[in-house]
Amino acid sequence: MTLLELMTVVTLIAVVAAAAAPSIGDALAERKMTQTSLDVVRIARRGRSEAAGYGRAHMLRYLSGDTGTGVFELYRGINNHCNTNDWNAVTGGGVCNREGGFCRDFIVVSQETDTDTIAVVPDNIVGEPLDICFEPSGRVLWRTGTNRFSDRNQGGAANPLGGFVFRVERDGGATGVIRRVVIPLGGDARVLQ
């Protein structure tokens, strides 16, 4: 093989790789969105099943986080009722890590995906933090801010209308398929799209 032939092959490979790069990037981003959706489903199902398994209330907290991409934290309460737990003491000032305490699991979307372009955003609830509490009896309660937990189920911007919907989107929803994770009141979390 001559030097000219070698340079032709290298150039051809470079052109093909450059043409394929955008679709490879899109495929990787779609995979990260799918994985993020499944992680949200996993942490919600874990909270619901551990509440029944341990006989103690579990609280799933959503915050938009420093980057606005979303943070989920799962805490185990000290008794079986959502409103009788001192969640401020349980959350320990809001620092959730794997080193112990009552924190059972957490997802920081920007760390999980290594990017700030994928975000998890609540679709039907206004206010932070959004807390979803699972009781061992299967009852699901919720609150925003520091209110008492409630199972109210009306429509409107401040009520869940049967459950919670989180959009997993890329670039503010401008590109890619938006996935919706649903956590129904009294049901198991699932991905809609």
mmCIF file of C-alpha atoms in Angstrom:
data_model
loop_
_atom_site.group_PDB
_atom_site.id
_atom_site.type_symbol
_atom_site.label_atom_id
_atom_site.label_comp_id
_atom_site.label_asym_id
_atom_site.label_seq_id
_atom_site.Cartn_x
_atom_site.Cartn_y
_atom_site.Cartn_z
ATOM 1 C CA MET A 1 0.000 0.000 0.000
ATOM 2 C CA THR A 2 1.415 3.355 -0.954
ATOM 3 C CA LEU A 3 1.283 6.515 1.105
ATOM 4 C CA LEU A 4 -1.310 8.000 -1.244
ATOM 5 C CA GLU A 5 -3.604 4.985 -0.835
ATOM 6 C CA LEU A 6 -3.194 5.103 2.949
ATOM 7 C CA MET A 7 -4.076 8.816 3.042
ATOM 8 C CA THR A 8 -7.134 8.150 0.864
ATOM 9 C CA VAL A 9 -8.366 5.451 3.265
ATOM 10 C CA VAL A 10 -7.776 7.683 6.315
ATOM 11 C CA THR A 11 -9.635 10.563 4.653
ATOM 12 C CA LEU A 12 -12.539 8.300 3.730
ATOM 13 C CA ILE A 13 -12.799 7.015 7.318
ATOM 14 C CA ALA A 14 -12.712 10.589 8.657
ATOM 15 C CA VAL A 15 -15.518 11.680 6.313
ATOM 16 C CA VAL A 16 -17.720 8.717 7.290
ATOM 17 C CA ALA A 17 -17.072 9.320 11.010
ATOM 18 C CA ALA A 18 -17.884 13.031 10.664
ATOM 19 C CA ALA A 19 -21.137 12.218 8.876
ATOM 20 C CA ALA A 20 -22.171 9.724 11.575
ATOM 21 C CA ALA A 21 -21.226 11.874 14.595
ATOM 22 C CA PRO A 22 -24.520 13.822 14.933
ATOM 23 C CA SER A 23 -26.656 10.696 14.890
ATOM 24 C CA ILE A 24 -24.359 9.007 17.413
ATOM 25 C CA GLY A 25 -24.717 12.028 19.704
ATOM 26 C CA ASP A 26 -28.509 11.950 19.360
ATOM 27 C CA ALA A 27 -28.599 8.222 20.108
ATOM 28 C CA LEU A 28 -26.504 8.699 23.256
ATOM 29 C CA ALA A 29 -28.780 11.528 24.428
ATOM 30 C CA GLU A 30 -31.887 9.396 23.814
ATOM 31 C CA ARG A 31 -30.330 6.561 25.809
ATOM 32 C CA LYS A 32 -29.630 8.947 28.711
ATOM 33 C CA MET A 33 -33.227 10.185 28.610
ATOM 34 C CA THR A 34 -34.550 6.633 28.684
ATOM 35 C CA GLN A 35 -32.259 5.726 31.582
ATOM 36 C CA THR A 36 -33.283 8.849 33.509
ATOM 37 C CA SER A 37 -36.973 7.986 33.039
ATOM 38 C CA LEU A 38 -36.377 4.475 34.336
ATOM 39 C CA ASP A 39 -34.375 5.821 37.308
ATOM 40 C CA VAL A 40 -37.312 8.015 38.349
ATOM 41 C CA VAL A 41 -39.657 5.021 38.068
ATOM 42 C CA ARG A 42 -37.200 2.899 40.064
ATOM 43 C CA ILE A 43 -36.876 5.338 42.971
ATOM 44 C CA ALA A 44 -40.667 5.854 43.182
ATOM 45 C CA ARG A 45 -41.340 2.105 43.142
ATOM 46 C CA ARG A 46 -38.636 1.592 45.753
ATOM 47 C CA GLY A 47 -40.304 4.120 48.061
ATOM 48 C CA ARG A 48 -43.687 2.473 47.670
ATOM 49 C CA SER A 49 -42.424 -1.083 48.152
ATOM 50 C CA GLU A 50 -40.101 -0.246 51.068
ATOM 51 C CA ALA A 51 -42.966 1.511 52.861
ATOM 52 C CA ALA A 52 -44.937 -1.737 52.763
ATOM 53 C CA GLY A 53 -41.888 -3.886 53.481
ATOM 54 C CA TYR A 54 -40.524 -1.935 56.464
ATOM 55 C CA GLY A 55 -43.850 -0.695 57.834
ATOM 56 C CA ARG A 56 -42.641 2.920 57.853
ATOM 57 C CA ALA A 57 -43.631 5.903 55.742
ATOM 58 C CA HIS A 58 -41.238 6.841 52.928
ATOM 59 C CA MET A 59 -41.013 10.312 51.408
ATOM 60 C CA LEU A 60 -39.882 10.977 47.843
ATOM 61 C CA ARG A 61 -38.760 14.609 47.508
ATOM 62 C CA TYR A 62 -38.370 16.461 44.203
ATOM 63 C CA LEU A 63 -36.302 19.648 43.932
ATOM 64 C CA SER A 64 -35.247 21.456 40.772
ATOM 65 C CA GLY A 65 -31.644 21.469 42.060
ATOM 66 C CA ASP A 66 -28.753 23.854 41.459
ATOM 67 C CA THR A 67 -28.739 23.347 37.695
ATOM 68 C CA GLY A 68 -32.525 23.160 37.300
ATOM 69 C CA THR A 69 -32.331 19.619 35.949
ATOM 70 C CA GLY A 70 -33.985 17.904 38.916
ATOM 71 C CA VAL A 71 -33.090 16.031 42.100
ATOM 72 C CA PHE A 72 -35.015 13.157 43.685
ATOM 73 C CA GLU A 73 -34.353 12.069 47.282
ATOM 74 C CA LEU A 74 -35.975 9.115 49.056
ATOM 75 C CA TYR A 75 -36.196 9.143 52.864
ATOM 76 C CA ARG A 76 -37.461 6.545 55.348
ATOM 77 C CA GLY A 77 -39.578 7.895 58.190
ATOM 78 C CA ILE A 78 -39.509 6.769 61.800
ATOM 79 C CA ASN A 79 -43.158 5.647 61.950
ATOM 80 C CA ASN A 80 -45.927 4.570 59.606
ATOM 81 C CA HIS A 81 -47.798 7.867 59.069
ATOM 82 C CA CYS A 82 -46.707 10.695 56.799
ATOM 83 C CA ASN A 83 -48.009 13.542 58.959
ATOM 84 C CA THR A 84 -46.653 12.266 62.281
ATOM 85 C CA ASN A 85 -43.039 12.020 61.093
ATOM 86 C CA ASP A 86 -40.731 14.963 61.746
ATOM 87 C CA TRP A 87 -39.452 15.116 58.163
ATOM 88 C CA ASN A 88 -37.145 18.057 58.943
ATOM 89 C CA ALA A 89 -35.261 15.846 61.394
ATOM 90 C CA VAL A 90 -35.399 12.869 59.029
ATOM 91 C CA THR A 91 -34.015 14.794 56.049
ATOM 92 C CA GLY A 92 -31.192 16.205 58.159
ATOM 93 C CA GLY A 93 -31.277 19.649 56.607
ATOM 94 C CA GLY A 94 -31.819 18.369 53.087
ATOM 95 C CA VAL A 95 -28.462 16.647 52.541
ATOM 96 C CA CYS A 96 -29.016 13.223 51.023
ATOM 97 C CA ASN A 97 -26.015 10.976 50.573
ATOM 98 C CA ARG A 98 -25.327 7.260 50.587
ATOM 99 C CA GLU A 99 -23.363 7.382 53.839
ATOM 100 C CA GLY A 100 -26.292 6.663 56.085
ATOM 101 C CA GLY A 101 -29.029 8.418 58.002
ATOM 102 C CA PHE A 102 -32.571 8.059 56.797
ATOM 103 C CA CYS A 103 -31.740 8.736 53.152
ATOM 104 C CA ARG A 104 -32.425 5.570 51.165
ATOM 105 C CA ASP A 105 -31.641 6.651 47.598
ATOM 106 C CA PHE A 106 -31.224 9.727 45.439
ATOM 107 C CA ILE A 107 -30.945 10.844 41.822
ATOM 108 C CA VAL A 108 -29.193 14.029 40.741
ATOM 109 C CA VAL A 109 -30.130 14.221 37.061
ATOM 110 C CA SER A 110 -27.168 16.379 35.986
ATOM 111 C CA GLN A 111 -24.752 13.874 37.587
ATOM 112 C CA GLU A 112 -26.543 10.796 36.269
ATOM 113 C CA THR A 113 -26.503 12.093 32.699
ATOM 114 C CA ASP A 114 -23.209 14.063 32.808
ATOM 115 C CA THR A 115 -24.986 16.982 31.161
ATOM 116 C CA ASP A 116 -27.241 19.930 31.932
ATOM 117 C CA THR A 117 -29.264 19.470 28.745
ATOM 118 C CA ILE A 118 -31.520 16.708 30.138
ATOM 119 C CA ALA A 119 -34.002 17.798 32.801
ATOM 120 C CA VAL A 120 -36.834 16.250 34.814
ATOM 121 C CA VAL A 121 -39.629 18.790 35.299
ATOM 122 C CA PRO A 122 -42.988 18.353 37.079
ATOM 123 C CA ASP A 123 -45.822 18.735 34.594
ATOM 124 C CA ASN A 124 -48.809 19.348 36.836
ATOM 125 C CA ILE A 125 -47.586 20.660 40.218
ATOM 126 C CA VAL A 126 -46.424 24.137 41.171
ATOM 127 C CA GLY A 127 -44.195 24.691 44.218
ATOM 128 C CA GLU A 128 -41.095 23.247 45.851
ATOM 129 C CA PRO A 129 -40.155 21.030 47.428
ATOM 130 C CA LEU A 130 -42.668 18.536 46.078
ATOM 131 C CA ASP A 131 -42.942 15.663 48.553
ATOM 132 C CA ILE A 132 -44.740 12.406 47.758
ATOM 133 C CA CYS A 133 -45.243 10.203 50.803
ATOM 134 C CA PHE A 134 -45.969 6.468 50.710
ATOM 135 C CA GLU A 135 -47.580 4.872 53.774
ATOM 136 C CA PRO A 136 -47.361 1.107 54.465
ATOM 137 C CA SER A 137 -51.125 0.805 53.947
ATOM 138 C CA GLY A 138 -50.664 1.828 50.298
ATOM 139 C CA ARG A 139 -51.998 5.331 50.837
ATOM 140 C CA VAL A 140 -50.126 8.025 48.877
ATOM 141 C CA LEU A 141 -50.072 11.589 50.182
ATOM 142 C CA TRP A 142 -48.359 14.709 48.877
ATOM 143 C CA ARG A 143 -47.490 18.293 49.684
ATOM 144 C CA THR A 144 -45.556 21.273 48.392
ATOM 145 C CA GLY A 145 -43.563 23.494 50.719
ATOM 146 C CA THR A 146 -44.030 22.778 54.410
ATOM 147 C CA ASN A 147 -47.767 22.066 54.389
ATOM 148 C CA ARG A 148 -49.258 18.944 55.915
ATOM 149 C CA PHE A 149 -49.469 15.907 53.661
ATOM 150 C CA SER A 150 -52.819 15.472 51.949
ATOM 151 C CA ASP A 151 -54.509 13.137 49.517
ATOM 152 C CA ARG A 152 -56.517 15.942 47.882
ATOM 153 C CA ASN A 153 -57.148 15.196 44.267
ATOM 154 C CA GLN A 154 -58.683 18.213 42.563
ATOM 155 C CA GLY A 155 -57.644 19.768 39.282
ATOM 156 C CA GLY A 156 -55.772 23.007 38.796
ATOM 157 C CA ALA A 157 -52.173 24.175 38.941
ATOM 158 C CA ALA A 158 -51.734 23.287 42.619
ATOM 159 C CA ASN A 159 -53.300 19.812 42.625
ATOM 160 C CA PRO A 160 -52.215 16.519 41.063
ATOM 161 C CA LEU A 161 -55.520 15.398 39.480
ATOM 162 C CA GLY A 162 -54.945 11.706 40.187
ATOM 163 C CA GLY A 163 -51.174 11.590 40.190
ATOM 164 C CA PHE A 164 -47.916 13.269 39.341
ATOM 165 C CA VAL A 165 -46.420 13.680 35.893
ATOM 166 C CA PHE A 166 -42.730 14.424 35.384
ATOM 167 C CA ARG A 167 -41.424 15.336 31.927
ATOM 168 C CA VAL A 168 -37.975 14.061 31.016
ATOM 169 C CA GLU A 169 -36.857 16.406 28.273
ATOM 170 C CA ARG A 170 -33.770 17.458 26.369
ATOM 171 C CA ASP A 171 -32.775 21.048 25.615
ATOM 172 C CA GLY A 172 -35.958 22.399 27.186
ATOM 173 C CA GLY A 173 -38.121 20.090 25.079
ATOM 174 C CA ALA A 174 -36.769 21.489 21.807
ATOM 175 C CA THR A 175 -35.162 18.230 20.653
ATOM 176 C CA GLY A 176 -35.869 14.557 21.080
ATOM 177 C CA VAL A 177 -38.889 12.703 22.394
ATOM 178 C CA ILE A 178 -40.274 13.975 25.699
ATOM 179 C CA ARG A 179 -40.879 11.095 28.076
ATOM 180 C CA ARG A 180 -43.475 11.336 30.806
ATOM 181 C CA VAL A 181 -43.117 9.481 34.078
ATOM 182 C CA VAL A 182 -46.400 9.086 35.956
ATOM 183 C CA ILE A 183 -46.650 8.423 39.686
ATOM 184 C CA PRO A 184 -50.392 7.867 40.252
ATOM 185 C CA LEU A 185 -51.979 8.335 43.667
ATOM 186 C CA GLY A 186 -52.271 4.750 44.885
ATOM 187 C CA GLY A 187 -50.583 3.190 41.851
ATOM 188 C CA ASP A 188 -47.191 2.089 40.610
ATOM 189 C CA ALA A 189 -44.921 4.536 38.774
ATOM 190 C CA ARG A 190 -44.534 4.010 35.036
ATOM 191 C CA VAL A 191 -43.235 5.630 31.864
ATOM 192 C CA LEU A 192 -45.993 6.815 29.519
ATOM 193 C CA GLN A 193 -43.885 7.673 26.455
#
